[in-house]
Amino acid sequence: MVKVYTIASGKGGTGKTTVTANLGALLAHYGKKTCILDADVGMANLGLILGLDELPVTLHEVLAGKARVRDAIYEGPFGVKVVPSGLSLQGFQQSNPDRLKGVMTDLVSEFDILILDAPAGISRDGVIPLTLADGVILVVNPEISSIVDSLKTKILTETVGGHIEGAIINRVASSGNEFNTAQMEKLLGTRVIGVIPEDPNVRRASAARTPVVVKYPTSSASRAFGHIAADVAGIEYVEEETAGVKESFVERLARAIFRSKT
């Protein structure tokens, strides 16, 4: 049976969409028929970070009743299927979020895993993806404001009958002290599925409009995503040393220059 996950956060800027793109790509790479859907119809970014823009049909048209969801499915990295939302304000205004349940009904028979990138914060549009998922995964930064906002999202999810699958702690700075997973689990009241370290390769990959797991597969962030994806897929994680796209000479030169200035 299909498993539906919603990736949510209490505030914007936690890296929720980046997590969705990388997790979805790796699950497809691991052999799971995976579809990622941008349910943030107002502030859509999933298509942008995957190089999918200026598309003829998006989730906007589907939620407006002008197109079928099959017409809004595009292929992303590693073969992951992507249903992006549009970028226009007019398209957002014409969208009816209540149609999202019907969209998912059309998709569930075709995939093993369906991942929804939910809007940040607490809103009517944001509640719907929380109720439709088998499990909600919180993306949290290791700072007090993000933790507090994530707790609000957790409470809201449980109030509307949703289930919290766990939390991914994103952008954890490297330091002499190891990240205290047990303490974070106690604060959030849920298990920590994985910890993504702060990694400049994530920004570089984003600038190239490619998931870091594809662009820099051996980076620290990619390895962390690999562990999380394997956990979700129910398989053992095997580190890959040669998969993905190799850096070109120009990219290596640019990286060397960047390092010399820091």
PDB file of C-alpha atoms in Angstrom:
ATOM      1  CA  MET A   1       0.000   0.000   0.000  1.00  0.00           C
ATOM      2  CA  VAL A   2       1.073   3.562  -0.658  1.00  0.00           C
ATOM      3  CA  LYS A   3       2.538   5.517   2.244  1.00  0.00           C
ATOM      4  CA  VAL A   4       1.754   9.228   2.340  1.00  0.00           C
ATOM      5  CA  TYR A   5       4.050  11.602   4.225  1.00  0.00           C
ATOM      6  CA  THR A   6       3.656  15.325   4.744  1.00  0.00           C
ATOM      7  CA  ILE A   7       6.811  17.365   5.306  1.00  0.00           C
ATOM      8  CA  ALA A   8       5.875  20.269   7.579  1.00  0.00           C
ATOM      9  CA  SER A   9       7.454  23.008   9.645  1.00  0.00           C
ATOM     10  CA  GLY A  10       6.253  25.630  12.044  1.00  0.00           C
ATOM     11  CA  LYS A  11       8.031  28.472  10.252  1.00  0.00           C
ATOM     12  CA  GLY A  12       9.471  29.225   6.846  1.00  0.00           C
ATOM     13  CA  GLY A  13      13.164  28.896   6.081  1.00  0.00           C
ATOM     14  CA  THR A  14      13.805  25.610   7.882  1.00  0.00           C
ATOM     15  CA  GLY A  15      14.734  23.811   4.655  1.00  0.00           C
ATOM     16  CA  LYS A  16      11.463  21.900   4.361  1.00  0.00           C
ATOM     17  CA  THR A  17      11.339  21.987   0.558  1.00  0.00           C
ATOM     18  CA  THR A  18      15.011  21.019   0.292  1.00  0.00           C
ATOM     19  CA  VAL A  19      14.303  18.019   2.513  1.00  0.00           C
ATOM     20  CA  THR A  20      11.322  17.055   0.337  1.00  0.00           C
ATOM     21  CA  ALA A  21      13.330  17.224  -2.894  1.00  0.00           C
ATOM     22  CA  ASN A  22      16.307  15.261  -1.590  1.00  0.00           C
ATOM     23  CA  LEU A  23      14.304  12.659   0.278  1.00  0.00           C
ATOM     24  CA  GLY A  24      12.022  12.078  -2.715  1.00  0.00           C
ATOM     25  CA  ALA A  25      14.932  11.761  -5.144  1.00  0.00           C
ATOM     26  CA  LEU A  26      16.721   9.219  -2.948  1.00  0.00           C
ATOM     27  CA  LEU A  27      13.596   7.134  -2.374  1.00  0.00           C
ATOM     28  CA  ALA A  28      13.183   6.891  -6.146  1.00  0.00           C
ATOM     29  CA  HIS A  29      16.880   6.010  -6.403  1.00  0.00           C
ATOM     30  CA  TYR A  30      16.305   3.215  -3.887  1.00  0.00           C
ATOM     31  CA  GLY A  31      13.674   1.689  -6.161  1.00  0.00           C
ATOM     32  CA  LYS A  32      10.528   3.111  -4.594  1.00  0.00           C
ATOM     33  CA  LYS A  33       7.901   4.541  -6.946  1.00  0.00           C
ATOM     34  CA  THR A  34       7.887   8.009  -5.429  1.00  0.00           C
ATOM     35  CA  CYS A  35       5.964  11.192  -6.127  1.00  0.00           C
ATOM     36  CA  ILE A  36       6.591  14.543  -4.438  1.00  0.00           C
ATOM     37  CA  LEU A  37       3.838  17.144  -4.560  1.00  0.00           C
ATOM     38  CA  ASP A  38       4.130  20.851  -3.776  1.00  0.00           C
ATOM     39  CA  ALA A  39       1.110  21.484  -1.572  1.00  0.00           C
ATOM     40  CA  ASP A  40       2.375  25.003  -0.796  1.00  0.00           C
ATOM     41  CA  VAL A  41       0.257  26.512  -3.572  1.00  0.00           C
ATOM     42  CA  GLY A  42       0.820  30.068  -2.354  1.00  0.00           C
ATOM     43  CA  MET A  43       4.612  30.049  -1.965  1.00  0.00           C
ATOM     44  CA  ALA A  44       5.651  27.263  -4.324  1.00  0.00           C
ATOM     45  CA  ASN A  45       9.382  26.506  -4.469  1.00  0.00           C
ATOM     46  CA  LEU A  46       9.672  22.774  -5.155  1.00  0.00           C
ATOM     47  CA  GLY A  47       9.613  23.173  -8.932  1.00  0.00           C
ATOM     48  CA  LEU A  48      12.145  25.996  -8.789  1.00  0.00           C
ATOM     49  CA  ILE A  49      14.788  24.072  -6.871  1.00  0.00           C
ATOM     50  CA  LEU A  50      14.382  21.128  -9.270  1.00  0.00           C
ATOM     51  CA  GLY A  51      14.686  23.245 -12.399  1.00  0.00           C
ATOM     52  CA  LEU A  52      11.005  22.796 -13.232  1.00  0.00           C
ATOM     53  CA  ASP A  53       9.444  26.160 -14.034  1.00  0.00           C
ATOM     54  CA  GLU A  54       7.451  27.743 -16.863  1.00  0.00           C
ATOM     55  CA  LEU A  55       5.448  24.535 -17.094  1.00  0.00           C
ATOM     56  CA  PRO A  56       2.214  24.317 -19.114  1.00  0.00           C
ATOM     57  CA  VAL A  57       0.245  22.559 -16.340  1.00  0.00           C
ATOM     58  CA  THR A  58       0.838  22.658 -12.582  1.00  0.00           C
ATOM     59  CA  LEU A  59      -1.085  21.825  -9.428  1.00  0.00           C
ATOM     60  CA  HIS A  60      -2.669  25.282  -9.722  1.00  0.00           C
ATOM     61  CA  GLU A  61      -4.566  24.228 -12.837  1.00  0.00           C
ATOM     62  CA  VAL A  62      -5.505  20.915 -11.257  1.00  0.00           C
ATOM     63  CA  LEU A  63      -6.883  22.541  -8.105  1.00  0.00           C
ATOM     64  CA  ALA A  64      -8.758  25.042 -10.278  1.00  0.00           C
ATOM     65  CA  GLY A  65     -10.482  22.164 -12.059  1.00  0.00           C
ATOM     66  CA  LYS A  66      -8.859  22.996 -15.397  1.00  0.00           C
ATOM     67  CA  ALA A  67      -6.615  19.943 -15.762  1.00  0.00           C
ATOM     68  CA  ARG A  68      -6.058  16.378 -14.569  1.00  0.00           C
ATOM     69  CA  VAL A  69      -3.276  15.630 -12.142  1.00  0.00           C
ATOM     70  CA  ARG A  70      -1.750  13.220 -14.685  1.00  0.00           C
ATOM     71  CA  ASP A  71      -1.048  16.251 -16.869  1.00  0.00           C
ATOM     72  CA  ALA A  72       0.875  17.946 -14.032  1.00  0.00           C
ATOM     73  CA  ILE A  73       3.321  15.088 -13.314  1.00  0.00           C
ATOM     74  CA  TYR A  74       6.925  15.663 -14.390  1.00  0.00           C
ATOM     75  CA  GLU A  75      10.081  13.596 -14.016  1.00  0.00           C
ATOM     76  CA  GLY A  76      12.761  14.755 -11.606  1.00  0.00           C
ATOM     77  CA  PRO A  77      16.194  13.502 -10.506  1.00  0.00           C
ATOM     78  CA  PHE A  78      16.644   9.720 -10.190  1.00  0.00           C
ATOM     79  CA  GLY A  79      13.211   9.286 -11.778  1.00  0.00           C
ATOM     80  CA  VAL A  80      11.180  10.771  -8.930  1.00  0.00           C
ATOM     81  CA  LYS A  81       7.833  12.097 -10.136  1.00  0.00           C
ATOM     82  CA  VAL A  82       7.068  15.720  -9.302  1.00  0.00           C
ATOM     83  CA  VAL A  83       3.764  17.610  -9.152  1.00  0.00           C
ATOM     84  CA  PRO A  84       4.838  21.261  -8.826  1.00  0.00           C
ATOM     85  CA  SER A  85       2.621  24.207  -8.017  1.00  0.00           C
ATOM     86  CA  GLY A  86       2.648  27.258 -10.255  1.00  0.00           C
ATOM     87  CA  LEU A  87       4.279  30.585  -9.508  1.00  0.00           C
ATOM     88  CA  SER A  88       1.558  33.017 -10.548  1.00  0.00           C
ATOM     89  CA  LEU A  89      -0.640  34.842  -8.068  1.00  0.00           C
ATOM     90  CA  GLN A  90      -3.618  34.407 -10.364  1.00  0.00           C
ATOM     91  CA  GLY A  91      -3.142  30.649 -10.407  1.00  0.00           C
ATOM     92  CA  PHE A  92      -3.028  30.611  -6.622  1.00  0.00           C
ATOM     93  CA  GLN A  93      -6.219  32.648  -6.370  1.00  0.00           C
ATOM     94  CA  GLN A  94      -8.050  30.234  -8.655  1.00  0.00           C
ATOM     95  CA  SER A  95      -6.895  27.139  -6.766  1.00  0.00           C
ATOM     96  CA  ASN A  96      -9.272  25.311  -4.453  1.00  0.00           C
ATOM     97  CA  PRO A  97      -7.293  23.484  -1.713  1.00  0.00           C
ATOM     98  CA  ASP A  98     -10.324  21.295  -0.985  1.00  0.00           C
ATOM     99  CA  ARG A  99      -9.624  19.478  -4.261  1.00  0.00           C
ATOM    100  CA  LEU A 100      -6.297  18.175  -2.884  1.00  0.00           C
ATOM    101  CA  LYS A 101      -7.906  15.062  -1.422  1.00  0.00           C
ATOM    102  CA  GLY A 102      -9.270  14.129  -4.837  1.00  0.00           C
ATOM    103  CA  VAL A 103      -5.846  14.707  -6.371  1.00  0.00           C
ATOM    104  CA  MET A 104      -4.274  12.316  -3.904  1.00  0.00           C
ATOM    105  CA  THR A 105      -6.955   9.712  -4.573  1.00  0.00           C
ATOM    106  CA  ASP A 106      -5.899   9.777  -8.224  1.00  0.00           C
ATOM    107  CA  LEU A 107      -2.223   9.361  -7.295  1.00  0.00           C
ATOM    108  CA  VAL A 108      -2.162   6.734  -4.562  1.00  0.00           C
ATOM    109  CA  SER A 109      -2.713   3.770  -6.871  1.00  0.00           C
ATOM    110  CA  GLU A 110       0.390   4.609  -8.935  1.00  0.00           C
ATOM    111  CA  PHE A 111       3.075   5.048  -6.254  1.00  0.00           C
ATOM    112  CA  ASP A 112       4.699   3.368  -3.284  1.00  0.00           C
ATOM    113  CA  ILE A 113       5.416   6.670  -1.519  1.00  0.00           C
ATOM    114  CA  LEU A 114       3.749  10.056  -1.865  1.00  0.00           C
ATOM    115  CA  ILE A 115       5.354  13.075  -0.174  1.00  0.00           C
ATOM    116  CA  LEU A 116       3.566  16.385   0.295  1.00  0.00           C
ATOM    117  CA  ASP A 117       5.538  19.592   0.815  1.00  0.00           C
ATOM    118  CA  ALA A 118       3.161  21.493   3.098  1.00  0.00           C
ATOM    119  CA  PRO A 119       2.916  25.264   3.601  1.00  0.00           C
ATOM    120  CA  ALA A 120       4.816  26.560   6.611  1.00  0.00           C
ATOM    121  CA  GLY A 121       2.933  27.911   9.579  1.00  0.00           C
ATOM    122  CA  ILE A 122      -0.653  27.473  10.679  1.00  0.00           C
ATOM    123  CA  SER A 123      -3.305  28.186   8.058  1.00  0.00           C
ATOM    124  CA  ARG A 124      -6.327  26.536   6.468  1.00  0.00           C
ATOM    125  CA  ASP A 125      -4.288  25.547   3.417  1.00  0.00           C
ATOM    126  CA  GLY A 126      -1.632  24.105   5.705  1.00  0.00           C
ATOM    127  CA  VAL A 127      -4.041  21.970   7.746  1.00  0.00           C
ATOM    128  CA  ILE A 128      -5.283  19.899   4.803  1.00  0.00           C
ATOM    129  CA  PRO A 129      -1.916  18.149   4.101  1.00  0.00           C
ATOM    130  CA  LEU A 130      -1.597  17.388   7.822  1.00  0.00           C
ATOM    131  CA  THR A 131      -4.877  15.468   7.823  1.00  0.00           C
ATOM    132  CA  LEU A 132      -4.284  13.549   4.587  1.00  0.00           C
ATOM    133  CA  ALA A 133      -0.937  11.959   5.462  1.00  0.00           C
ATOM    134  CA  ASP A 134      -0.216   8.633   7.121  1.00  0.00           C
ATOM    135  CA  GLY A 135       2.604  10.442   8.902  1.00  0.00           C
ATOM    136  CA  VAL A 136       3.752  14.048   9.310  1.00  0.00           C
ATOM    137  CA  ILE A 137       7.498  14.668   9.411  1.00  0.00           C
ATOM    138  CA  LEU A 138       8.553  17.920  11.061  1.00  0.00           C
ATOM    139  CA  VAL A 139      11.590  19.800   9.764  1.00  0.00           C
ATOM    140  CA  VAL A 140      13.161  21.671  12.654  1.00  0.00           C
ATOM    141  CA  ASN A 141      16.202  23.908  12.992  1.00  0.00           C
ATOM    142  CA  PRO A 142      18.156  23.650  16.267  1.00  0.00           C
ATOM    143  CA  GLU A 143      17.004  27.033  17.555  1.00  0.00           C
ATOM    144  CA  ILE A 144      14.323  27.960  20.066  1.00  0.00           C
ATOM    145  CA  SER A 145      11.944  29.750  17.671  1.00  0.00           C
ATOM    146  CA  SER A 146      11.889  26.814  15.262  1.00  0.00           C
ATOM    147  CA  ILE A 147      11.392  24.323  18.082  1.00  0.00           C
ATOM    148  CA  VAL A 148       8.491  26.298  19.559  1.00  0.00           C
ATOM    149  CA  ASP A 149       6.800  26.714  16.172  1.00  0.00           C
ATOM    150  CA  SER A 150       7.261  23.010  15.430  1.00  0.00           C
ATOM    151  CA  LEU A 151       5.565  22.158  18.715  1.00  0.00           C
ATOM    152  CA  LYS A 152       2.592  24.259  17.605  1.00  0.00           C
ATOM    153  CA  THR A 153       2.463  22.338  14.326  1.00  0.00           C
ATOM    154  CA  LYS A 154       2.685  19.058  16.234  1.00  0.00           C
ATOM    155  CA  ILE A 155      -0.212  20.030  18.496  1.00  0.00           C
ATOM    156  CA  LEU A 156      -2.265  21.178  15.496  1.00  0.00           C
ATOM    157  CA  THR A 157      -1.580  17.919  13.659  1.00  0.00           C
ATOM    158  CA  GLU A 158      -2.710  15.831  16.611  1.00  0.00           C
ATOM    159  CA  THR A 159      -5.750  18.062  17.152  1.00  0.00           C
ATOM    160  CA  VAL A 160      -7.018  17.494  13.595  1.00  0.00           C
ATOM    161  CA  GLY A 161      -6.416  13.748  13.848  1.00  0.00           C
ATOM    162  CA  GLY A 162      -3.057  13.540  12.114  1.00  0.00           C
ATOM    163  CA  HIS A 163      -0.074  11.438  13.138  1.00  0.00           C
ATOM    164  CA  ILE A 164       3.450  12.722  13.788  1.00  0.00           C
ATOM    165  CA  GLU A 165       5.943  10.304  12.262  1.00  0.00           C
ATOM    166  CA  GLY A 166       8.977  12.097  13.665  1.00  0.00           C
ATOM    167  CA  ALA A 167      11.288  15.043  13.142  1.00  0.00           C
ATOM    168  CA  ILE A 168      14.269  15.828  10.952  1.00  0.00           C
ATOM    169  CA  ILE A 169      16.682  18.293  12.533  1.00  0.00           C
ATOM    170  CA  ASN A 170      18.135  20.379   9.715  1.00  0.00           C
ATOM    171  CA  ARG A 171      21.185  22.649   9.457  1.00  0.00           C
ATOM    172  CA  VAL A 172      22.956  21.451  12.571  1.00  0.00           C
ATOM    173  CA  ALA A 173      26.281  23.238  12.976  1.00  0.00           C
ATOM    174  CA  SER A 174      29.360  21.112  13.437  1.00  0.00           C
ATOM    175  CA  SER A 175      31.154  21.690  16.708  1.00  0.00           C
ATOM    176  CA  GLY A 176      33.150  19.898  19.310  1.00  0.00           C
ATOM    177  CA  ASN A 177      30.000  18.775  21.054  1.00  0.00           C
ATOM    178  CA  GLU A 178      27.823  16.121  19.443  1.00  0.00           C
ATOM    179  CA  PHE A 179      24.213  17.024  18.765  1.00  0.00           C
ATOM    180  CA  ASN A 180      22.038  15.825  21.642  1.00  0.00           C
ATOM    181  CA  THR A 181      19.375  13.778  19.886  1.00  0.00           C
ATOM    182  CA  ALA A 182      17.826  12.506  23.102  1.00  0.00           C
ATOM    183  CA  GLN A 183      17.336  16.041  24.415  1.00  0.00           C
ATOM    184  CA  MET A 184      15.696  17.139  21.145  1.00  0.00           C
ATOM    185  CA  GLU A 185      13.364  14.143  21.223  1.00  0.00           C
ATOM    186  CA  LYS A 186      12.373  15.078  24.748  1.00  0.00           C
ATOM    187  CA  LEU A 187      11.684  18.691  23.727  1.00  0.00           C
ATOM    188  CA  LEU A 188       9.635  17.763  20.671  1.00  0.00           C
ATOM    189  CA  GLY A 189       7.902  14.736  22.138  1.00  0.00           C
ATOM    190  CA  THR A 190       8.679  12.624  19.062  1.00  0.00           C
ATOM    191  CA  ARG A 191      11.557  10.606  17.646  1.00  0.00           C
ATOM    192  CA  VAL A 192      14.306  12.222  15.616  1.00  0.00           C
ATOM    193  CA  ILE A 193      14.403  10.434  12.270  1.00  0.00           C
ATOM    194  CA  GLY A 194      17.661  12.067  11.247  1.00  0.00           C
ATOM    195  CA  VAL A 195      20.024  15.001  11.633  1.00  0.00           C
ATOM    196  CA  ILE A 196      21.191  17.009   8.606  1.00  0.00           C
ATOM    197  CA  PRO A 197      24.441  18.918   9.207  1.00  0.00           C
ATOM    198  CA  GLU A 198      25.079  22.448   7.967  1.00  0.00           C
ATOM    199  CA  ASP A 199      26.751  21.847   4.616  1.00  0.00           C
ATOM    200  CA  PRO A 200      27.735  24.519   2.041  1.00  0.00           C
ATOM    201  CA  ASN A 201      27.182  21.951  -0.696  1.00  0.00           C
ATOM    202  CA  VAL A 202      23.443  22.255  -0.112  1.00  0.00           C
ATOM    203  CA  ARG A 203      23.559  25.918  -1.170  1.00  0.00           C
ATOM    204  CA  ARG A 204      25.781  25.111  -4.145  1.00  0.00           C
ATOM    205  CA  ALA A 205      23.412  22.397  -5.295  1.00  0.00           C
ATOM    206  CA  SER A 206      20.439  24.698  -4.824  1.00  0.00           C
ATOM    207  CA  ALA A 207      22.110  27.327  -7.006  1.00  0.00           C
ATOM    208  CA  ALA A 208      22.503  24.633  -9.664  1.00  0.00           C
ATOM    209  CA  ARG A 209      18.822  23.718  -9.162  1.00  0.00           C
ATOM    210  CA  THR A 210      19.735  20.140  -8.336  1.00  0.00           C
ATOM    211  CA  PRO A 211      19.307  18.149  -5.102  1.00  0.00           C
ATOM    212  CA  VAL A 212      22.535  17.853  -3.129  1.00  0.00           C
ATOM    213  CA  VAL A 213      22.194  14.046  -3.154  1.00  0.00           C
ATOM    214  CA  VAL A 214      22.565  14.197  -6.932  1.00  0.00           C
ATOM    215  CA  LYS A 215      25.126  16.988  -7.250  1.00  0.00           C
ATOM    216  CA  TYR A 216      27.344  16.104  -4.293  1.00  0.00           C
ATOM    217  CA  PRO A 217      26.434  12.516  -3.335  1.00  0.00           C
ATOM    218  CA  THR A 218      29.346  12.031  -0.919  1.00  0.00           C
ATOM    219  CA  SER A 219      28.824  15.264   1.022  1.00  0.00           C
ATOM    220  CA  SER A 220      27.922  15.153   4.697  1.00  0.00           C
ATOM    221  CA  ALA A 221      24.359  16.329   4.007  1.00  0.00           C
ATOM    222  CA  SER A 222      23.879  13.688   1.296  1.00  0.00           C
ATOM    223  CA  ARG A 223      25.012  10.921   3.628  1.00  0.00           C
ATOM    224  CA  ALA A 224      22.564  12.128   6.256  1.00  0.00           C
ATOM    225  CA  PHE A 225      19.747  12.201   3.705  1.00  0.00           C
ATOM    226  CA  GLY A 226      20.759   8.686   2.691  1.00  0.00           C
ATOM    227  CA  HIS A 227      20.260   7.381   6.222  1.00  0.00           C
ATOM    228  CA  ILE A 228      16.844   9.066   6.470  1.00  0.00           C
ATOM    229  CA  ALA A 229      15.649   7.806   3.085  1.00  0.00           C
ATOM    230  CA  ALA A 230      16.767   4.276   3.938  1.00  0.00           C
ATOM    231  CA  ASP A 231      14.846   4.501   7.208  1.00  0.00           C
ATOM    232  CA  VAL A 232      11.686   5.622   5.390  1.00  0.00           C
ATOM    233  CA  ALA A 233      12.133   2.958   2.706  1.00  0.00           C
ATOM    234  CA  GLY A 234      12.729   0.241   5.297  1.00  0.00           C
ATOM    235  CA  ILE A 235      16.092  -0.780   3.879  1.00  0.00           C
ATOM    236  CA  GLU A 236      19.689  -0.792   5.072  1.00  0.00           C
ATOM    237  CA  TYR A 237      21.701   2.282   4.152  1.00  0.00           C
ATOM    238  CA  VAL A 238      24.738   1.639   1.976  1.00  0.00           C
ATOM    239  CA  GLU A 239      27.024   4.604   1.402  1.00  0.00           C
ATOM    240  CA  GLU A 240      27.723   5.398  -2.239  1.00  0.00           C
ATOM    241  CA  GLU A 241      31.107   6.760  -3.190  1.00  0.00           C
ATOM    242  CA  THR A 242      30.752   7.181  -6.940  1.00  0.00           C
ATOM    243  CA  ALA A 243      27.069   7.822  -7.637  1.00  0.00           C
ATOM    244  CA  GLY A 244      25.731  11.157  -8.807  1.00  0.00           C
ATOM    245  CA  VAL A 245      27.081  13.980 -10.923  1.00  0.00           C
ATOM    246  CA  LYS A 246      30.810  14.708 -10.795  1.00  0.00           C
ATOM    247  CA  GLU A 247      32.087  18.244 -10.469  1.00  0.00           C
ATOM    248  CA  SER A 248      33.395  19.884 -13.590  1.00  0.00           C
ATOM    249  CA  PHE A 249      36.777  21.640 -13.669  1.00  0.00           C
ATOM    250  CA  VAL A 250      35.026  25.037 -13.486  1.00  0.00           C
ATOM    251  CA  GLU A 251      33.019  23.938 -10.442  1.00  0.00           C
ATOM    252  CA  ARG A 252      36.143  22.669  -8.669  1.00  0.00           C
ATOM    253  CA  LEU A 253      37.918  25.948  -9.467  1.00  0.00           C
ATOM    254  CA  ALA A 254      34.976  27.984  -8.179  1.00  0.00           C
ATOM    255  CA  ARG A 255      34.896  25.921  -4.995  1.00  0.00           C
ATOM    256  CA  ALA A 256      38.637  26.477  -4.465  1.00  0.00           C
ATOM    257  CA  ILE A 257      38.202  30.237  -4.910  1.00  0.00           C
ATOM    258  CA  PHE A 258      35.251  30.237  -2.530  1.00  0.00           C
ATOM    259  CA  ARG A 259      37.294  28.461   0.129  1.00  0.00           C
ATOM    260  CA  SER A 260      40.213  30.847  -0.279  1.00  0.00           C
ATOM    261  CA  LYS A 261      37.954  33.802   0.539  1.00  0.00           C
ATOM    262  CA  THR A 262      36.528  32.270   3.698  1.00  0.00           C
TER     263      THR A 262
END
